[in-house]
Structures are given as C-alpha cells and as structure tokens.
C-alpha cells in the first residue's frame, strides 16, 4: 500500500513538472537568442501577457484555438519588433525599456480585455494529444506522453535551438554580434539586423509561451495571467548559461520543485505552506550557487552597438 | 522628415494645451474644498474601491453586482455609482477614498480587509460621509464594518462535499492562509468531517490571490491525487474551476458568487453573498441618521448569505445530500450548530 | 573565477559611461526639453488608446496633469509617493554606479517593513528619540542583509544578480506574508476571527509626524531629501564612494588599481538593500503605522525608473521621484475622473517609460538633435 502511494507520488510529481516547465522553456529559449545577440529583454513578461491575451481573444471570437495561437505568434512578433526598435535602433537602456514593455503589455492586454470581452469566460483549449504506442506505455506513458502538442513542441525546440545556435550560419552570426559586435561588423555582418531577428524570435516564442498559458493550460484569461513567469524565464536563461540544454535543466529543476511542493501540500503533509511555495526559488538559487564552474556571458550583452565608438 | 515629425508634435501639443485651457473654464471642475457638498436631492452617491477588478468573477465582482442590483432597484437616477479598481496598494487606495470623499460621495465602500487602516484615518476628516469596509469588525462613528460569516457556507458546502464524494477525498485550493479564506476552509473541513469522518480533506495554498494558472495546476494535482470534489476561494479560483471542468465526474463548490457560468457542468453549488441587502441596509441606516458605527454580519440567518444550487446539475445531487445540507442550515440559523474558528 | 564573473558587470559600466557623457553633453534646459518631448509623444499614443477606450483624451489628460497639482491633497499625495521612490532610487543609484543592478527592491522593502514593525511592537514602551532611530537602523540592516545576499552570491559565487533578486523577491514575499499572518498578526484579528493579515498598530510615539495636517505627508520626506544629499557626498566626496564608482566604471581597471572589487560589489548591493529597507520602514512609520498586505506597492520597480530619470544622480533623483510620483497619482486620478479601466493607467506609464528611455539617444548623439532642431543646437 505504502509502495503504491510512493510510486503514485513520483509519477505525479514528474508528470506535473514536465507540464509546468513548458511556458518557462518556450520563453527562456526565445530570450536566450535575444541575449546571445547582446540584447537583454526584461519585457518578456509583457510579451507573454499580450500573447496570452490575443490567443484567448481570437479563440474566444472564432472558437478555434489554432487561430488564437496564430495571432499570439503575430503579437509576439510585433512586441519583439517594438523592443528591437527601442533597444537596438534607439539604443535605449535595455533593463529599463524592458520594464516599460512589461507595463505597456500588461496595461494594453488588460484594457483590451475589458473593452472586448468584459468578463471572465472560458474558451475551448487544446486537448491532450494522444500519441499511438507511446501514450500507452505503462507508468511512463502518462508522464511523458499525455499532454497537448505545445508541450512536445517546447521540448522539441531544445535540440532545435541548440542546432540553430551552434550549427547554422545564422546562429554563428547571433553569437558573433553578442560577443564581438565590432569584429562581426568588420566582417560585413549587420549587427543591428541580427539583433532585430534575434529579438523577434524571442518575441514570437514568448508569444507562444503566453498562448500556452491561455489556450493550453488555463483555457481562460484573467488579469495578470502570467504572474511573474516571464521574469523567471529571464532568470532561467542565466541559470542555463545561455545554452538550450542548460535552460532545459533549469526549467525542469524549477518546475519539478514546484510540482513537488504542490504534491507535498496536496498529500496533506503539514508544515507552513509558505516554505513549500518558496521551494522552487530556493532550489534554483542553491543549485546555481553550488554549481561552481565555467562562467561565461555574452560579452556584449546589454551594450547597444555603435559603429562610431569602438571599444 | 524628422523635422516634420517634430513640427507635428509641436502643433499637436499646442492643440492639447489650448484645449486644456478651454476645459478649465468648463463647470465640470471638481471641487477643491475638502468639505463634501450637501446633497439635498434624494440621490445617493456611492463609490466603490476594489482590490482587484470588477470582472474577477469573485470577491470584487460580487460586490459590484450587488451595487448594480441596488441601483436597479432604487432607480438609475437615484443612485450614482463610481468604481476604482486594482487598488491593492493601500497608498493608492487611500488617495482614491479621500478623493471620493472630497467630491461629496455619500457612501464609500472600500471592499477589502486591508482598507481598515486607511478608513480609520480618513473618516474623521469627513464626518458627514459614510464609509464601509470588510471583512472587518472595527467600526467607527461613520464607518460600517461588514463581516461575511464565510465559515457557514463553508460548512454547508463541506456537508455537500462529504455526501457527493465517491473517492473519499476532497480538495481545497487555497490562496493565502489568512482572513476569509481561512474561515471558509475551517468551516468546510468541519462540515466534511462531521458528516463523514472517513472522508479526507486536503488543504493546499498557492501563496497568491490571482495566479489563475497556478490555481488550475493545483486543482489538477488535487484530482491526480484522488480528489473528486474541490472548492476554494479568492479570484484565482476561476482557474481551478476551469481545470476541474476539463474532467468529467469531478465537481467544484463555489464561494463569493455563483461561478457556474465558467463550467456549467462542474459547479454543483455556490455560497453567494447578497451584498445588495447589506448595502441597502447601510443606505437605510444613513437615511435614519446613522452614518456608521455598526458591525454588519452577513449570515444564513438573515438571508445575506445563501446557498445556491446549480439548476443544471440539480438531478445529480441525491435527495439525502440536499436534506443533510438543509438540516445543517437550519441548525446554523437556530444557533444550534456552532462552527469553530481558528484561535491561537 | 570570480574575476571572470565580473565581466558581467561590463554592460552596466558601459551604461555608467553613457550616463557620464550625458551630463557633459547637454545643458539641463535641453535635457528637460527632450524629456518633455518624449513625454508628449508617449501621451499622443496614449491618446489614441484613450480614444479606442471611448473616452475623451483631452479631458482624461486634463485630469491626469492637473490632479496632482491642483489641490493640497494632490500635492501632498504626490510627495507621499515620491518619498519611497526617492529612497529606493538612491539605493539604485549607488548600485548602478558600482556596476550592479538591483531589481530586488520589492523584497528588500518588505524585509525592512516587517523588521521595523516587529521591533517597534516589541519595544513598545521605549521613548521615541531612541526607538525611531533604532527601528530605522534595524530596517536598513534587514534590507541590507537581504540585498547583501544577492551581492555576496554575485561576488563570491558569480550568481547573476538579476537571477538571484528575482528569486529573492518571491522568497521575501512569502516570508513576509507568513510573518504578518502568523507570529506577528494583530491579536485582535485572531480574537474576532477575521484573521486579516496585518500586524497590530504600532505605538504612537514611533509614528512620523505629519507635515501638513489632515494629509498623509509625513516627515519621511525630509529624511529622504537629507539622505539624497548624503548619498551625493558619499559617492563623490569620500574614498569609498570613489572606489565604488571606479568598480562600476571598469572592474578590471579597478582591480589593477588595487581595489577589492568583490567587497565593493557586496557593499553596493547591501547599500541598495539598506535604502529599500528604509523605504519599507518609512512606509510603515509614516503612512500605515503597521505592516500589512500589499505594502511594497511596486516601488521596488518604479524606484529604478526614478533613478534612471534622475540620470543616476542622487540629486537628479529628487525631481525624478516627484515626476514619477505625480505620474502614478495623476494616472490613478484619471481612472476616477473619466472612468476608464485601471489597465489604461498601466499602459500609459509603460509608454512613457519606453519613450523617455528611447529619447536618450538624442542626448548621447547630439548630432541627431541638431539635425532635428537646428535652432536649438545653434544656441549651444
């Protein structure tokens, strides 16, 4: 009896953790490209809110979550473009313009929600995708293969992002403009164009992460739906040392800790629940503090590129 | 091109400023004096200050709808209603309340326990204005404190949950362990265990009031762990309800207001707050010259709290369950049944 | 290893250099004009949003801009908001100048607030001249420790400060909520069964005196103004201040000059935390007279905005805090004046920030400005 409960707990923790990691993974992978190119986008939270809202709105009006998803991607694209305009072309201080983007995204999505929806309503979401054979494997099947397809996509994007970043010419350019923009410029790479592209990729993925919250997870929209998840995604990029696999590890660690605390609470183990709620945050800090090793940062991170002023 | 943009900006700004100048002369200017205007007509001006939004499907919306109902009943020309939302921060709430007071509002309702402090400070400066807040008990000469006995509805829903569960496990998706949420959860737990001692109540908290995604995930974990009847309070509960709605055969019990609109096949019953009765009472008291000083209790005994069944699911609830709830309700009303509250 | 981690500070140091050149390049008149131009542009886009929201932009802005200044109430309320903004902003100035970014203000405010409330409640009977300084010092120490954790993690274990402060904000919030609903809860709340998460009212003698009767303007403002001058003196007239700025300007060079870079990074973060903690204590002693839910009020973030508007200068942060305070209040009054959704307020604030930071380019690249406004440039 005890054994069954323990096994059930383990399966439960893993299954929930895998699902919870999805929005962090999507947003952090996008942010990784932006930061690799040298732009620090703290406005991810705002982009996620806009993505979440438009995904909801269009699904609400059309009844088709795929239309909603598409519009989230478009909104993510536009928000990424806005951030690029402000931080690349106009060379604004990046941390602060990110906070501006966050407030703008939160405000605008809240405003449009009031104007065009005006009340909490649920929408049809994406159901779980049943994978033949895989979903039917006893025990593991329900953990890894009982989610909607955005979850799989997020995990699939990890190797894809790795490949794009390290094995394609574009990835090379992104890394070059993020570490030695002057040298890249000398070689004829348009630093600002690459940064625009990277920020837009980041925006689209953040839009998708937002859409996952409304279409994939909650199937509804409410004010401040992201509740700080975008900021955590930014932190996870640092945690993952700007590497897709590191980001995967960080997202999973954070989400597993979160899933664990949910299960511990639900199973009725009594201790102050605040301790449980802070568990993922503490775990992440501790994991980073003890993992002493190679520390590398995109050298040009946060530095607007200026042809005139080298060095 | 850039120069053109700049000139355009200059022209626009000129237009804006001249427009402001003409606006200044218009009579809509707000009174700068701190003393409220004397309202001679029958019309009553009510202002509402909310911690979240008026469409949150929970605490804030229930009060907003209560006020709308009052306005409907008394006539639109008799009640002037103003609302300020998202004032969880006590500094901003204080500014809003003071501004309403100086604009001559008769009754200012600050809908949250956290506003007690601010009201105590502002109210003495506006002795002719009535203020109200809740959940709370500390009234003042012109402050009403309202206090819904959320544990009563919690108890009744607990009875219902115990009768309805098949798995023997019921789950609570809590926000932060304080205030109304604790009262409700205490009542719920007692209702369940006094009805069927074998049924397990599992209480968990998200640590937030408004994380609907987090609440949804917690509900999913509750269900994965075996719960088949769930409940929970605060505005984040809607996320949990939607998550429960995804799974057939699982039920949700609502509080704050009837939330069955979100998941019509899932919400069995709701504890609804009849704010309109409390507001009407305050208006009545004010007419009689009592501007505050009362601790107004919402409870089942005077009908300000009510248990509403979802008509759509009425046939799903066995008669003996309804009877058990009705019996407990009568015992609460007669005072036979005392629900314990957390004490240190 | 730690040496390598300091490269992360490079981008901040670059920013500092920008801030330095900005001060040289332009007269304050031009800076002001550019700031106002950016504000105007943001408001024009905001006007479109207001029109979408079916409300009259002119009336809305009229309320927004006259509200904070047209009455004693408006002016004092602006100053009430400017006080914590200035305090947090001063800490941000110190940390930015030292090459480290503190976005943990929210958590540090809460650490200071709950410490202040707890200490004042424990030492109920102590006389004010002893108790008030003690409470303020304790709150600053609490904020400093909370900020210092992030500084220490950065300096010793090269944990990025953005990561750690984001996490520490969440942790502080949960600890704070636990304390005010648990050990520190007002006994009356328990007795009546309402259980509202807040501490008991603090003893009267620790309340800050009110500067204007029947308003909330309190003596914390004077404290904040004094500290602004002190921070200026500290950063530009003391050896420690000089060293901190040297670390910010270039950690490698600073190390070469024999400055203990790690120590100053921790100090910078601790000082930033101390000011945020002080802001928390000032909110408790000056405004609320107890610790309650929702106390930090976003000042940890808007304080950063105030510091940047103030061009990362302690004295510049004074008018910047006033501006941000007025903006927050004015936008909030707009909600009531023309009944638009509160979300609009947030959107307009976001626009203002975006435009103002974007306008910085005109200060950094003066040739752009002279191309746009030839006459203005000629005056130079």
PDB file of N, CA, C and O in Angstrom, chain B residues 185-220:
ATOM      1  N   UNK B 185     -12.277  27.777   4.814  1.00  0.00           N
ATOM      2  CA  UNK B 185     -11.671  26.438   4.849  1.00  0.00           C
ATOM      3  C   UNK B 185     -11.964  25.714   6.169  1.00  0.00           C
ATOM      4  O   UNK B 185     -12.213  24.522   6.181  1.00  0.00           O
ATOM      5  N   UNK B 186     -11.926  26.455   7.270  1.00  0.00           N
ATOM      6  CA  UNK B 186     -12.242  25.849   8.571  1.00  0.00           C
ATOM      7  C   UNK B 186     -13.659  25.292   8.575  1.00  0.00           C
ATOM      8  O   UNK B 186     -13.895  24.164   8.999  1.00  0.00           O
ATOM      9  N   UNK B 187     -14.574  26.099   8.100  1.00  0.00           N
ATOM     10  CA  UNK B 187     -15.969  25.657   8.039  1.00  0.00           C
ATOM     11  C   UNK B 187     -16.107  24.437   7.152  1.00  0.00           C
ATOM     12  O   UNK B 187     -16.775  23.457   7.497  1.00  0.00           O
ATOM     13  N   UNK B 188     -15.439  24.502   6.000  1.00  0.00           N
ATOM     14  CA  UNK B 188     -15.534  23.404   5.042  1.00  0.00           C
ATOM     15  C   UNK B 188     -15.041  22.093   5.660  1.00  0.00           C
ATOM     16  O   UNK B 188     -15.720  21.063   5.598  1.00  0.00           O
ATOM     17  N   UNK B 189     -13.860  22.180   6.305  1.00  0.00           N
ATOM     18  CA  UNK B 189     -13.297  20.968   6.918  1.00  0.00           C
ATOM     19  C   UNK B 189     -14.239  20.383   7.953  1.00  0.00           C
ATOM     20  O   UNK B 189     -14.453  19.174   8.008  1.00  0.00           O
ATOM     21  N   UNK B 190     -14.818  21.265   8.792  1.00  0.00           N
ATOM     22  CA  UNK B 190     -15.714  20.763   9.839  1.00  0.00           C
ATOM     23  C   UNK B 190     -16.959  20.134   9.231  1.00  0.00           C
ATOM     24  O   UNK B 190     -17.441  19.102   9.696  1.00  0.00           O
ATOM     25  N   UNK B 191     -17.458  20.786   8.169  1.00  0.00           N
ATOM     26  CA  UNK B 191     -18.645  20.244   7.503  1.00  0.00           C
ATOM     27  C   UNK B 191     -18.403  18.848   6.965  1.00  0.00           C
ATOM     28  O   UNK B 191     -19.239  17.951   7.098  1.00  0.00           O
ATOM     29  N   UNK B 192     -17.233  18.655   6.367  1.00  0.00           N
ATOM     30  CA  UNK B 192     -16.924  17.348   5.783  1.00  0.00           C
ATOM     31  C   UNK B 192     -16.777  16.296   6.892  1.00  0.00           C
ATOM     32  O   UNK B 192     -17.448  15.261   6.877  1.00  0.00           O
ATOM     33  N   UNK B 193     -15.911  16.579   7.866  1.00  0.00           N
ATOM     34  CA  UNK B 193     -15.585  15.536   8.834  1.00  0.00           C
ATOM     35  C   UNK B 193     -16.749  15.234   9.767  1.00  0.00           C
ATOM     36  O   UNK B 193     -16.889  14.106  10.221  1.00  0.00           O
ATOM     37  N   UNK B 194     -17.618  16.243  10.041  1.00  0.00           N
ATOM     38  CA  UNK B 194     -18.754  15.948  10.906  1.00  0.00           C
ATOM     39  C   UNK B 194     -19.818  15.138  10.189  1.00  0.00           C
ATOM     40  O   UNK B 194     -20.649  14.490  10.803  1.00  0.00           O
ATOM     41  N   UNK B 195     -19.811  15.202   8.860  1.00  0.00           N
ATOM     42  CA  UNK B 195     -20.784  14.430   8.098  1.00  0.00           C
ATOM     43  C   UNK B 195     -20.282  13.016   7.881  1.00  0.00           C
ATOM     44  O   UNK B 195     -20.999  12.046   8.104  1.00  0.00           O
ATOM     45  N   UNK B 196     -19.045  12.915   7.420  1.00  0.00           N
ATOM     46  CA  UNK B 196     -18.463  11.581   7.206  1.00  0.00           C
ATOM     47  C   UNK B 196     -17.019  11.631   7.655  1.00  0.00           C
ATOM     48  O   UNK B 196     -16.177  12.218   6.979  1.00  0.00           O
ATOM     49  N   UNK B 197     -16.749  11.014   8.783  1.00  0.00           N
ATOM     50  CA  UNK B 197     -15.408  11.113   9.364  1.00  0.00           C
ATOM     51  C   UNK B 197     -14.354  10.462   8.480  1.00  0.00           C
ATOM     52  O   UNK B 197     -13.171  10.780   8.569  1.00  0.00           O
ATOM     53  N   UNK B 198     -14.798   9.548   7.616  1.00  0.00           N
ATOM     54  CA  UNK B 198     -13.821   8.806   6.817  1.00  0.00           C
ATOM     55  C   UNK B 198     -13.304   9.630   5.627  1.00  0.00           C
ATOM     56  O   UNK B 198     -12.278   9.290   5.045  1.00  0.00           O
ATOM     57  N   UNK B 199     -14.023  10.681   5.267  1.00  0.00           N
ATOM     58  CA  UNK B 199     -13.615  11.462   4.081  1.00  0.00           C
ATOM     59  C   UNK B 199     -12.427  12.351   4.423  1.00  0.00           C
ATOM     60  O   UNK B 199     -12.407  13.017   5.451  1.00  0.00           O
ATOM     61  N   UNK B 200     -11.425  12.317   3.563  1.00  0.00           N
ATOM     62  CA  UNK B 200     -10.221  13.125   3.789  1.00  0.00           C
ATOM     63  C   UNK B 200     -10.369  14.501   3.138  1.00  0.00           C
ATOM     64  O   UNK B 200     -10.778  14.600   1.982  1.00  0.00           O
ATOM     65  N   UNK B 201     -10.018  15.542   3.893  1.00  0.00           N
ATOM     66  CA  UNK B 201      -9.975  16.887   3.310  1.00  0.00           C
ATOM     67  C   UNK B 201      -8.517  17.277   3.155  1.00  0.00           C
ATOM     68  O   UNK B 201      -7.765  17.273   4.120  1.00  0.00           O
ATOM     69  N   UNK B 202      -8.128  17.601   1.950  1.00  0.00           N
ATOM     70  CA  UNK B 202      -6.739  18.009   1.721  1.00  0.00           C
ATOM     71  C   UNK B 202      -6.708  19.488   1.362  1.00  0.00           C
ATOM     72  O   UNK B 202      -7.272  19.908   0.366  1.00  0.00           O
ATOM     73  N   UNK B 203      -6.027  20.266   2.205  1.00  0.00           N
ATOM     74  CA  UNK B 203      -5.968  21.710   2.010  1.00  0.00           C
ATOM     75  C   UNK B 203      -4.572  22.094   1.538  1.00  0.00           C
ATOM     76  O   UNK B 203      -3.575  21.678   2.116  1.00  0.00           O
ATOM     77  N   UNK B 204      -4.517  22.886   0.471  1.00  0.00           N
ATOM     78  CA  UNK B 204      -3.228  23.373  -0.022  1.00  0.00           C
ATOM     79  C   UNK B 204      -3.380  24.850  -0.382  1.00  0.00           C
ATOM     80  O   UNK B 204      -4.490  25.315  -0.666  1.00  0.00           O
ATOM     81  N   UNK B 205      -2.295  25.575  -0.331  1.00  0.00           N
ATOM     82  CA  UNK B 205      -2.336  27.004  -0.651  1.00  0.00           C
ATOM     83  C   UNK B 205      -1.340  27.334  -1.758  1.00  0.00           C
ATOM     84  O   UNK B 205      -0.240  26.804  -1.800  1.00  0.00           O
ATOM     85  N   UNK B 206      -1.742  28.259  -2.649  1.00  0.00           N
ATOM     86  CA  UNK B 206      -0.837  28.644  -3.740  1.00  0.00           C
ATOM     87  C   UNK B 206       0.096  29.776  -3.328  1.00  0.00           C
ATOM     88  O   UNK B 206       1.098  30.016  -3.995  1.00  0.00           O
ATOM     89  N   UNK B 207      -0.239  30.506  -2.272  1.00  0.00           N
ATOM     90  CA  UNK B 207       0.583  31.648  -1.875  1.00  0.00           C
ATOM     91  C   UNK B 207       0.288  32.898  -2.675  1.00  0.00           C
ATOM     92  O   UNK B 207       1.008  33.881  -2.604  1.00  0.00           O
ATOM     93  N   UNK B 208      -0.799  32.900  -3.451  1.00  0.00           N
ATOM     94  CA  UNK B 208      -1.143  34.050  -4.284  1.00  0.00           C
ATOM     95  C   UNK B 208      -2.663  34.169  -4.333  1.00  0.00           C
ATOM     96  O   UNK B 208      -3.373  33.196  -4.099  1.00  0.00           O
ATOM     97  N   UNK B 209      -3.172  35.375  -4.640  1.00  0.00           N
ATOM     98  CA  UNK B 209      -4.621  35.541  -4.784  1.00  0.00           C
ATOM     99  C   UNK B 209      -5.058  35.477  -6.243  1.00  0.00           C
ATOM    100  O   UNK B 209      -6.205  35.242  -6.539  1.00  0.00           O
ATOM    101  N   UNK B 210      -4.138  35.776  -7.134  1.00  0.00           N
ATOM    102  CA  UNK B 210      -4.581  35.987  -8.520  1.00  0.00           C
ATOM    103  C   UNK B 210      -3.845  35.159  -9.563  1.00  0.00           C
ATOM    104  O   UNK B 210      -3.901  35.468 -10.731  1.00  0.00           O
ATOM    105  N   UNK B 211      -3.158  34.112  -9.161  1.00  0.00           N
ATOM    106  CA  UNK B 211      -2.469  33.291 -10.150  1.00  0.00           C
ATOM    107  C   UNK B 211      -3.408  32.186 -10.629  1.00  0.00           C
ATOM    108  O   UNK B 211      -3.432  31.088 -10.095  1.00  0.00           O
ATOM    109  N   UNK B 212      -4.200  32.494 -11.677  1.00  0.00           N
ATOM    110  CA  UNK B 212      -5.220  31.524 -12.101  1.00  0.00           C
ATOM    111  C   UNK B 212      -4.587  30.265 -12.692  1.00  0.00           C
ATOM    112  O   UNK B 212      -5.118  29.178 -12.551  1.00  0.00           O
ATOM    113  N   UNK B 213      -3.439  30.439 -13.348  1.00  0.00           N
ATOM    114  CA  UNK B 213      -2.771  29.263 -13.917  1.00  0.00           C
ATOM    115  C   UNK B 213      -2.276  28.360 -12.785  1.00  0.00           C
ATOM    116  O   UNK B 213      -2.457  27.142 -12.815  1.00  0.00           O
ATOM    117  N   UNK B 214      -1.682  28.979 -11.768  1.00  0.00           N
ATOM    118  CA  UNK B 214      -1.192  28.216 -10.619  1.00  0.00           C
ATOM    119  C   UNK B 214      -2.323  27.494  -9.903  1.00  0.00           C
ATOM    120  O   UNK B 214      -2.182  26.333  -9.504  1.00  0.00           O
ATOM    121  N   UNK B 215      -3.468  28.171  -9.761  1.00  0.00           N
ATOM    122  CA  UNK B 215      -4.609  27.549  -9.099  1.00  0.00           C
ATOM    123  C   UNK B 215      -5.114  26.367  -9.917  1.00  0.00           C
ATOM    124  O   UNK B 215      -5.491  25.325  -9.373  1.00  0.00           O
ATOM    125  N   UNK B 216      -5.111  26.539 -11.242  1.00  0.00           N
ATOM    126  CA  UNK B 216      -5.531  25.453 -12.120  1.00  0.00           C
ATOM    127  C   UNK B 216      -4.627  24.239 -11.961  1.00  0.00           C
ATOM    128  O   UNK B 216      -5.096  23.101 -11.881  1.00  0.00           O
ATOM    129  N   UNK B 217      -3.316  24.506 -11.902  1.00  0.00           N
ATOM    130  CA  UNK B 217      -2.377  23.394 -11.747  1.00  0.00           C
ATOM    131  C   UNK B 217      -2.573  22.694 -10.402  1.00  0.00           C
ATOM    132  O   UNK B 217      -2.481  21.474 -10.305  1.00  0.00           O
ATOM    133  N   UNK B 218      -2.847  23.497  -9.371  1.00  0.00           N
ATOM    134  CA  UNK B 218      -3.059  22.876  -8.063  1.00  0.00           C
ATOM    135  C   UNK B 218      -4.309  21.991  -8.085  1.00  0.00           C
ATOM    136  O   UNK B 218      -4.305  20.893  -7.524  1.00  0.00           O
ATOM    137  N   UNK B 219      -5.347  22.460  -8.781  1.00  0.00           N
ATOM    138  CA  UNK B 219      -6.560  21.650  -8.883  1.00  0.00           C
ATOM    139  C   UNK B 219      -6.264  20.345  -9.610  1.00  0.00           C
ATOM    140  O   UNK B 219      -6.754  19.278  -9.225  1.00  0.00           O
ATOM    141  N   UNK B 220      -5.450  20.415 -10.665  1.00  0.00           N
ATOM    142  CA  UNK B 220      -5.113  19.198 -11.409  1.00  0.00           C
ATOM    143  C   UNK B 220      -4.378  18.207 -10.502  1.00  0.00           C
ATOM    144  O   UNK B 220      -4.632  17.002 -10.543  1.00  0.00           O
TER     145      UNK B 220
END
